[in-house]
Short mmCIF file of C-alpha atoms in Angstrom, two decimals:
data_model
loop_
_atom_site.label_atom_id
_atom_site.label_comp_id
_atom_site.label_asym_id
_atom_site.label_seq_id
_atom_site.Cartn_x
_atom_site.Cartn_y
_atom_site.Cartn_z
CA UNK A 178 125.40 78.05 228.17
CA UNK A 179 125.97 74.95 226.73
CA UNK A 180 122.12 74.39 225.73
CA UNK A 181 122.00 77.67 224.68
CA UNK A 182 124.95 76.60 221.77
CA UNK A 183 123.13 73.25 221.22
CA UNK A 184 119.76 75.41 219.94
CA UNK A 185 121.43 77.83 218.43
CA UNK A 186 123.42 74.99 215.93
CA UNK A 187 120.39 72.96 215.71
CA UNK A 188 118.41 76.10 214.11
CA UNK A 189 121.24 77.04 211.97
CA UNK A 190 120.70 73.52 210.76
CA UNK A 191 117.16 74.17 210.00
CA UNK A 192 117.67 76.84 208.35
CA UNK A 193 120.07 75.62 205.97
CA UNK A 194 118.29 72.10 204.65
CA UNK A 195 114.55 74.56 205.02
CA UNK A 196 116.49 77.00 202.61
CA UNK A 197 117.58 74.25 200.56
CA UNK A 198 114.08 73.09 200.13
CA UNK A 199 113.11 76.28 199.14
CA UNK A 200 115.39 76.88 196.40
CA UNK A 201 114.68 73.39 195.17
CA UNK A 202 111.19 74.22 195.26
CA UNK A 203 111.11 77.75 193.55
CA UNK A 204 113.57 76.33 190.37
CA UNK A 205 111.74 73.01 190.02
CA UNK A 206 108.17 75.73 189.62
CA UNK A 207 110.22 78.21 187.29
CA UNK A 208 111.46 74.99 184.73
CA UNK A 209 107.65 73.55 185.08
CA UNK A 210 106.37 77.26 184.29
CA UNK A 211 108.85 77.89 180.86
CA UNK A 212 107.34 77.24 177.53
CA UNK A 213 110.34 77.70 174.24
CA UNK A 214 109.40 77.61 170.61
CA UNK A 215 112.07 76.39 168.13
CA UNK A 216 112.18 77.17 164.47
CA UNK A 217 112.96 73.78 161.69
CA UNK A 218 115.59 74.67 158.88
CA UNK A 219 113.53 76.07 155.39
CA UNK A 220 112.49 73.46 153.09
CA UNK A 221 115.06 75.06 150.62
CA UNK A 222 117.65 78.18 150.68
CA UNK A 223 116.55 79.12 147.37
CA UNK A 224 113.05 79.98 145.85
CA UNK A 225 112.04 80.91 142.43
CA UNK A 226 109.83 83.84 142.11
CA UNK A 227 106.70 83.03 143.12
CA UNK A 228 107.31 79.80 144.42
CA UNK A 229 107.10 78.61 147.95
CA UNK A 230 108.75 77.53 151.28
CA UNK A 231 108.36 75.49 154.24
CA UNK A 232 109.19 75.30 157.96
CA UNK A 233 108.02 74.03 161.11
CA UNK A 234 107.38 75.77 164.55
CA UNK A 235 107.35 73.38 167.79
CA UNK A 236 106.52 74.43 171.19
CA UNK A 237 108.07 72.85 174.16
CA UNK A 238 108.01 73.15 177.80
CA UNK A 239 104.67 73.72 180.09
CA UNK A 240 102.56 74.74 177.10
CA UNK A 241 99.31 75.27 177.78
CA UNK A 242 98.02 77.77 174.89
CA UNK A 243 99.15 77.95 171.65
CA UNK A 244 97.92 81.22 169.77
CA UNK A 245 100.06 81.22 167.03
CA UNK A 246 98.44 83.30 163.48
CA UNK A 247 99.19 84.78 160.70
CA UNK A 248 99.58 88.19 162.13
CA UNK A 249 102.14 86.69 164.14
CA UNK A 250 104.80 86.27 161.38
CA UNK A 251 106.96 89.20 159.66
CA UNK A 252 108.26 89.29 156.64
CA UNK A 253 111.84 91.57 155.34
CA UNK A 254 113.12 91.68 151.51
CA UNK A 255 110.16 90.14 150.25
CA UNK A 256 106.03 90.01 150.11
CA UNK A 257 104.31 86.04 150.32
CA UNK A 258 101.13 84.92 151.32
CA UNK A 259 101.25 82.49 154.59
CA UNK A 260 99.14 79.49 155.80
CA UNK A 261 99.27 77.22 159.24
CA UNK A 262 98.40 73.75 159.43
CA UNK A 263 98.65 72.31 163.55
CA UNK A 264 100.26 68.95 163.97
CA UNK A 265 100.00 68.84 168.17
CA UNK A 266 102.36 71.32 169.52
CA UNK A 267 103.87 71.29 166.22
CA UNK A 268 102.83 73.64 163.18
CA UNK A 269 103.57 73.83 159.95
CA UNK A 270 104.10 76.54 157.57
CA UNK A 271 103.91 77.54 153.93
CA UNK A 272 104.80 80.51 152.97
CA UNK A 273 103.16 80.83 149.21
CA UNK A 274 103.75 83.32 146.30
CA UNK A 275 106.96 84.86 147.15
CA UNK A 276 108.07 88.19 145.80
CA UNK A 277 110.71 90.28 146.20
CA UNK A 278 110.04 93.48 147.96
CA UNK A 279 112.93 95.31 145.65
CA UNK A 280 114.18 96.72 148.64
CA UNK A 281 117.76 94.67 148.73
CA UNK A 282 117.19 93.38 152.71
CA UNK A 283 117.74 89.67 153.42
CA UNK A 284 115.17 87.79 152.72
CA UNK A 285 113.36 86.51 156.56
CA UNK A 286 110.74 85.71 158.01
CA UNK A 287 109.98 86.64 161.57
CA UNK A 288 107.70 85.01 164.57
CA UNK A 289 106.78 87.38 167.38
CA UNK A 290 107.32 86.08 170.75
CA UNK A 291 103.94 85.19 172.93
CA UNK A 292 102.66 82.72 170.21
CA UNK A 293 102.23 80.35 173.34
CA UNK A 294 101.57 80.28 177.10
CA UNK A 295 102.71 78.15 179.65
CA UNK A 296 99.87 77.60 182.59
CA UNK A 297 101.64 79.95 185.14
CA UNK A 298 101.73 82.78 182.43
CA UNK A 299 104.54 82.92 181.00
CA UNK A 300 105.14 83.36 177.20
CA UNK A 301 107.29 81.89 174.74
CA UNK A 302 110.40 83.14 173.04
CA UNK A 303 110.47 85.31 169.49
CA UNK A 304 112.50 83.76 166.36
CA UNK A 305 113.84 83.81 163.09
CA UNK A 306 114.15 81.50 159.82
CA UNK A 307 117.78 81.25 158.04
CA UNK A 308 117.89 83.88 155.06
CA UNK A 309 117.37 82.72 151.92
CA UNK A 310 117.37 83.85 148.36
CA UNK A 311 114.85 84.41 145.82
CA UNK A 312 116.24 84.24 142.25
CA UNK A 313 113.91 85.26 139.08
CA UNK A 314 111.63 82.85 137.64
CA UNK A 315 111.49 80.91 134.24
CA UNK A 316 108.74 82.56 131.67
CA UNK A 317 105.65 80.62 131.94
CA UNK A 318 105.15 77.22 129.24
CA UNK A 319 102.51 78.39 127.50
CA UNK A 320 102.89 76.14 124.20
CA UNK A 321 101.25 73.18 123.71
CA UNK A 322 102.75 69.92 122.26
CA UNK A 323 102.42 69.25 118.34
CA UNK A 324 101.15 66.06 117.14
CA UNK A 325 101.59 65.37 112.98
CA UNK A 326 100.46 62.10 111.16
CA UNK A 327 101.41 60.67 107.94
CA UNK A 328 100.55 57.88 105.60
CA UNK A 329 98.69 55.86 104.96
CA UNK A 330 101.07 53.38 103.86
CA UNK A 331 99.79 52.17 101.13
CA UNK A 332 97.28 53.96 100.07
CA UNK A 333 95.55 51.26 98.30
CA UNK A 334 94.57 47.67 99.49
CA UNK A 335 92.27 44.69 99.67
CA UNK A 336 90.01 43.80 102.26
CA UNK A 337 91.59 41.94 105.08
CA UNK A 338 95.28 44.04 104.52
CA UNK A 339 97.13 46.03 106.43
CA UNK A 340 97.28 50.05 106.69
CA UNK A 341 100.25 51.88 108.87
CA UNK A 342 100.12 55.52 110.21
CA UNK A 343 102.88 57.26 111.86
CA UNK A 344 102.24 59.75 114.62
CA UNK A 345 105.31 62.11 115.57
CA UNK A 346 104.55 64.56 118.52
CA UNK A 347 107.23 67.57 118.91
CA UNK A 348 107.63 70.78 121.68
CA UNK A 349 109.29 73.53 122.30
CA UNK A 350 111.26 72.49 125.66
CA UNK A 351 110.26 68.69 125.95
CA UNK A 352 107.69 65.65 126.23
CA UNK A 353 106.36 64.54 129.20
CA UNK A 354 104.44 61.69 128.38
CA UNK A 355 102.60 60.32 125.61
CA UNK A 356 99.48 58.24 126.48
CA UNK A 357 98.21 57.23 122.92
CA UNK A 358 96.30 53.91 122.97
CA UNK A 359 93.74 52.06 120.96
CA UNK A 360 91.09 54.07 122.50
CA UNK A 361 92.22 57.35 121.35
CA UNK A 362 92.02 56.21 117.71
CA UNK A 363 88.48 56.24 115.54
CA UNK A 364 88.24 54.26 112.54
CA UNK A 365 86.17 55.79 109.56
CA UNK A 366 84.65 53.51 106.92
CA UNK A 367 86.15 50.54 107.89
CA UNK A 368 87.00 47.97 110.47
CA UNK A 369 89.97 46.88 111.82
CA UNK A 370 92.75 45.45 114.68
CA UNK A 371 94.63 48.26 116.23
CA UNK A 372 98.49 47.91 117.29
CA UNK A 373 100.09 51.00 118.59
CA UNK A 374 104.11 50.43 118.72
CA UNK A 375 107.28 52.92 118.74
CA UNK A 376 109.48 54.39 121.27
CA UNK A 377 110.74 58.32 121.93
CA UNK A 378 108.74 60.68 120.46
CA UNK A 379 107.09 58.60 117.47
CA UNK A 380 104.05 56.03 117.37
CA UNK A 381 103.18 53.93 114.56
CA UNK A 382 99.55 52.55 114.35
CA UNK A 383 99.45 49.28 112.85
CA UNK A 384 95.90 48.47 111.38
CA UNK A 385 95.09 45.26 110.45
CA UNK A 386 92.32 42.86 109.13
CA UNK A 387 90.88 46.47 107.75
CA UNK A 388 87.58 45.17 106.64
CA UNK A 389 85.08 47.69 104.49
CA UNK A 390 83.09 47.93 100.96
CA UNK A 391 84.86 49.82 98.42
CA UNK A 392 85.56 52.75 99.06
CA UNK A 393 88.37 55.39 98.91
CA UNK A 394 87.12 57.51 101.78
CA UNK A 395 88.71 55.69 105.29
CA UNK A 396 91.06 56.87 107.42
CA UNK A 397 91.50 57.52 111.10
CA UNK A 398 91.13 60.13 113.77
CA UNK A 399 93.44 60.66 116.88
CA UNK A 400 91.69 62.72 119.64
CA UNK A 401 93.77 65.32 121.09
CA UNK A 402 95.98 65.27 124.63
CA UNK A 403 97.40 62.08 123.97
CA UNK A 404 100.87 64.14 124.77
CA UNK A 405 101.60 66.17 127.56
CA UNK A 406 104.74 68.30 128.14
CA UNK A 407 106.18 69.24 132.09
CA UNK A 408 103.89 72.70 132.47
CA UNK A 409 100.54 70.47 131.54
CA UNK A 410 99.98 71.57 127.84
CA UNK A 411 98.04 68.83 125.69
CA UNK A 412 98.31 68.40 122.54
CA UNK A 413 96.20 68.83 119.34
CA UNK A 414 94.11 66.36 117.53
CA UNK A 415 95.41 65.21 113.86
CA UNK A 416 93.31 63.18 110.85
CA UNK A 417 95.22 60.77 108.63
CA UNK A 418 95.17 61.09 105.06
CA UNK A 419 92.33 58.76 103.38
CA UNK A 420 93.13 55.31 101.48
CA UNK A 421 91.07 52.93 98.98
CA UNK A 422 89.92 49.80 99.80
CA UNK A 423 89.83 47.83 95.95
CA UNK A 424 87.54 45.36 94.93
CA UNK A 425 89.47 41.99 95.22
CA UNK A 426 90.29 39.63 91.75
CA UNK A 427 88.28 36.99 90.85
CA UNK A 428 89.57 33.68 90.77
CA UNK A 429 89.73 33.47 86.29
CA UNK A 430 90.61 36.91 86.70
CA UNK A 431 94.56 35.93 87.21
CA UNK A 432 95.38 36.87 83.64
CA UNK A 433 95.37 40.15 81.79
CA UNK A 434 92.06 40.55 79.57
CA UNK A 435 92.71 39.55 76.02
CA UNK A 436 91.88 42.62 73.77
CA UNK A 437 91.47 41.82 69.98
CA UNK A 438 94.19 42.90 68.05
CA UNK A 439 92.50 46.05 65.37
CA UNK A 440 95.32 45.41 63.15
CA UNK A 441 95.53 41.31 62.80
CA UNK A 442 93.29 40.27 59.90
CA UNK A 443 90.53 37.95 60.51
CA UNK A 444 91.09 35.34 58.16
CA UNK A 445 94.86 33.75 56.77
CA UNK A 446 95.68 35.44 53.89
CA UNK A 447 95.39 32.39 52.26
CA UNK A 448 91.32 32.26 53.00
CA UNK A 449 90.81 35.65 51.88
CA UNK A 450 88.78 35.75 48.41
CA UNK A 451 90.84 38.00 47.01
CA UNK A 452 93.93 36.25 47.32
CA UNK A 453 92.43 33.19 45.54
CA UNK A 454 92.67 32.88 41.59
CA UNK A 455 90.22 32.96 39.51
CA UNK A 456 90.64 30.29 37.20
CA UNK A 457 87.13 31.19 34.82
CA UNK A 458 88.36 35.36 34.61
CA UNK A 459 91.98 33.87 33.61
CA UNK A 460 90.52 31.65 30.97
CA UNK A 461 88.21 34.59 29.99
CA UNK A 462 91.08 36.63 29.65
CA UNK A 463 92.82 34.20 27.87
CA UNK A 464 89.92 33.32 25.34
CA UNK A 465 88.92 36.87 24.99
CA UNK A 466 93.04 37.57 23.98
CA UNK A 467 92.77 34.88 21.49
CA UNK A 468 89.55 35.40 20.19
CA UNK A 469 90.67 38.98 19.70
CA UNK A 470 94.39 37.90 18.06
CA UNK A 471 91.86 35.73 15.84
CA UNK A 472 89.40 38.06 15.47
CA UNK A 473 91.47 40.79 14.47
CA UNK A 474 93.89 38.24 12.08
CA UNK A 475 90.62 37.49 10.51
CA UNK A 476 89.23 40.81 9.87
CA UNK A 477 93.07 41.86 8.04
CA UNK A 478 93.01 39.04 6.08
CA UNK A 479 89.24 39.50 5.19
CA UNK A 480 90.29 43.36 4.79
CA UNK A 481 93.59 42.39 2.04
CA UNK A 482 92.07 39.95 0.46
CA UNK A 483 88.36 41.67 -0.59
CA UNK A 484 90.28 44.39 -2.84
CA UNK A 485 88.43 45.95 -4.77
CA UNK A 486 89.41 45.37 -8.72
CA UNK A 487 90.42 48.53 -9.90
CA UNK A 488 93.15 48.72 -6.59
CA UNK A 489 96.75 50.46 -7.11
CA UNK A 490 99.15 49.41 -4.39
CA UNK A 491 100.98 52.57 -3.28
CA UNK A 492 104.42 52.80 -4.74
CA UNK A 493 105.35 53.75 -1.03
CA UNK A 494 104.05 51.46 1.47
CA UNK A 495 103.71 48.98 -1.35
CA UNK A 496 99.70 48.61 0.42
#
């Protein structure tokens, strides 16, 4: 009897580690057999329309096959175009384009379970992104940045001065950038040393040494998209306004020319013939006054004094 009690609490004793061993056995196989997927947080809770999104699925556990494809993803509340990039049991993906569906459901996006397999079978979990919200987009930039020049300043110079321009470049919402450099400029009729200088939206373009014959037909050309606003728009080209380049003085030119004066006389007065007397025409004159007085005293007295004899005086003149 008393063997008989020994075996039958050595077997019971057995049985309980061999059952112990078992169950240690079956869980260990059922953890190595699982295979979980896990869903990342959206790259943003809020989307313009037609913007995009981004997440990350990652598959743990005994994963053996990863089938995961477009088909496998649902969409509710809105419509979006989808693409999957694999990063080892990791993969990422954008969803593109999104537009609301009009139908006023939270906006989701669904994975089906079964994307991946573990080696024993078995197939990973289903899953959901956060909801997020898709508010209505900004009207497309369309317009392009202005560019305007003026000068030049002066208009007018020797050879080996100095020309200015100013460029000013407006738009509708905002600059970007402006890139304008020497490069962008062309000089026509003339040489010269380009300086570009100015800050916000205004350039000035410095010219110096400007070299060139005479002429009154330089100026400059600025080649378009040297300003860009946020959406991409360039801007237009502009032409400056022309400017002279004068024929320098020569060195006995530093006076004003001398013009005659019409209405000085060319001699003194004092020179002129006119002005002189005429000492011979006086005495003439003079002679010719006497020689009358004498001439005509004479021919009286020769008159009176040859009567004739038989003469009456008149009683009333007493001649």
């Amino acid at each position: 009897m008393k063997r008989i009690e020994i075996l039958k609490k050595s077997f019971a004793i057995f049985a309980i580690v061999a059952l112990s061993l078992t169950m240690n056995i079956f869980t260990n196989n059922v953890d190595a057999a699982l295979v979980a997927m896990s869903i990342s947080p959206l790259s943003a809770t809020t989307v313009e329309e037609g913007g995009s999104l981004n997440f990350t699925i990652t598959y743990t556990g005994d994963v053996n096959y990863i089938s995961l494809e477009k088909t496998s993803f649902g969409f509710t509340g809105f419509n979006a175009g989808i693409s999957i990039k694999e990063s080892g049991n990791n993969r990422i993906v954008t969803v593109s384009n999104i537009r609301s569906d009009g139908s006023g459901r939270e906006n989701r996006i669904y994975v089906t379970g079964g994307t991946a397999s573990s080696k024993t079978g078995n197939l990973a979990n289903y899953g959901h992104t956060q909801a997020f919200t898709i508010k209505a987009s900004k009207p497309a930039d369309t317009v392009a940045p202005v560019a305007t020049i003026t000068g030049p300043n002066p208009s007018s110079i020797y050879a080996g001065q100095t020309v200015t321009y100013i460029i000013n470049y407006s738009d509708d919402i905002g600059i970007e950038a402006i890139n304008l450099s020497a490069n962008s400029i062309k000089l026509v009729g003339f040489t010269a040393n380009i300086g570009i200088s100015g800050s916000g939206n205004s350039r000035i373009v410095t010219l110096s040494n400007v070299q060139g014959s005479v002429s009154s037909n330089n100026y400059i050309m600025v080649v378009g998209g040297t300003a860009i606003d946020a959406a991409g728009n360039l801007c237009n080209s502009v032409t400056g306004n022309k400017f002279s380049i004068i024929e320098n003085k020569k060195p006995d030119d530093n006076e004003p020319d001398k013009k005659p004066d019409e209405n000085k006389p060319d001699d003194k007065p004092q020179d002129k013939p006119q002005d002189k007397p005429n000492n011979n025409n006086n005495n003439v004159t003079n002679n010719n006054v006497t020689n009358n007085n004498v001439t005509n005293n004479n021919v009286t007295n020769n008159y009176y004094n040859s009567k004739p004899s038989d003469w009456v005086e008149n009683p009333n003149t007493g001649k």
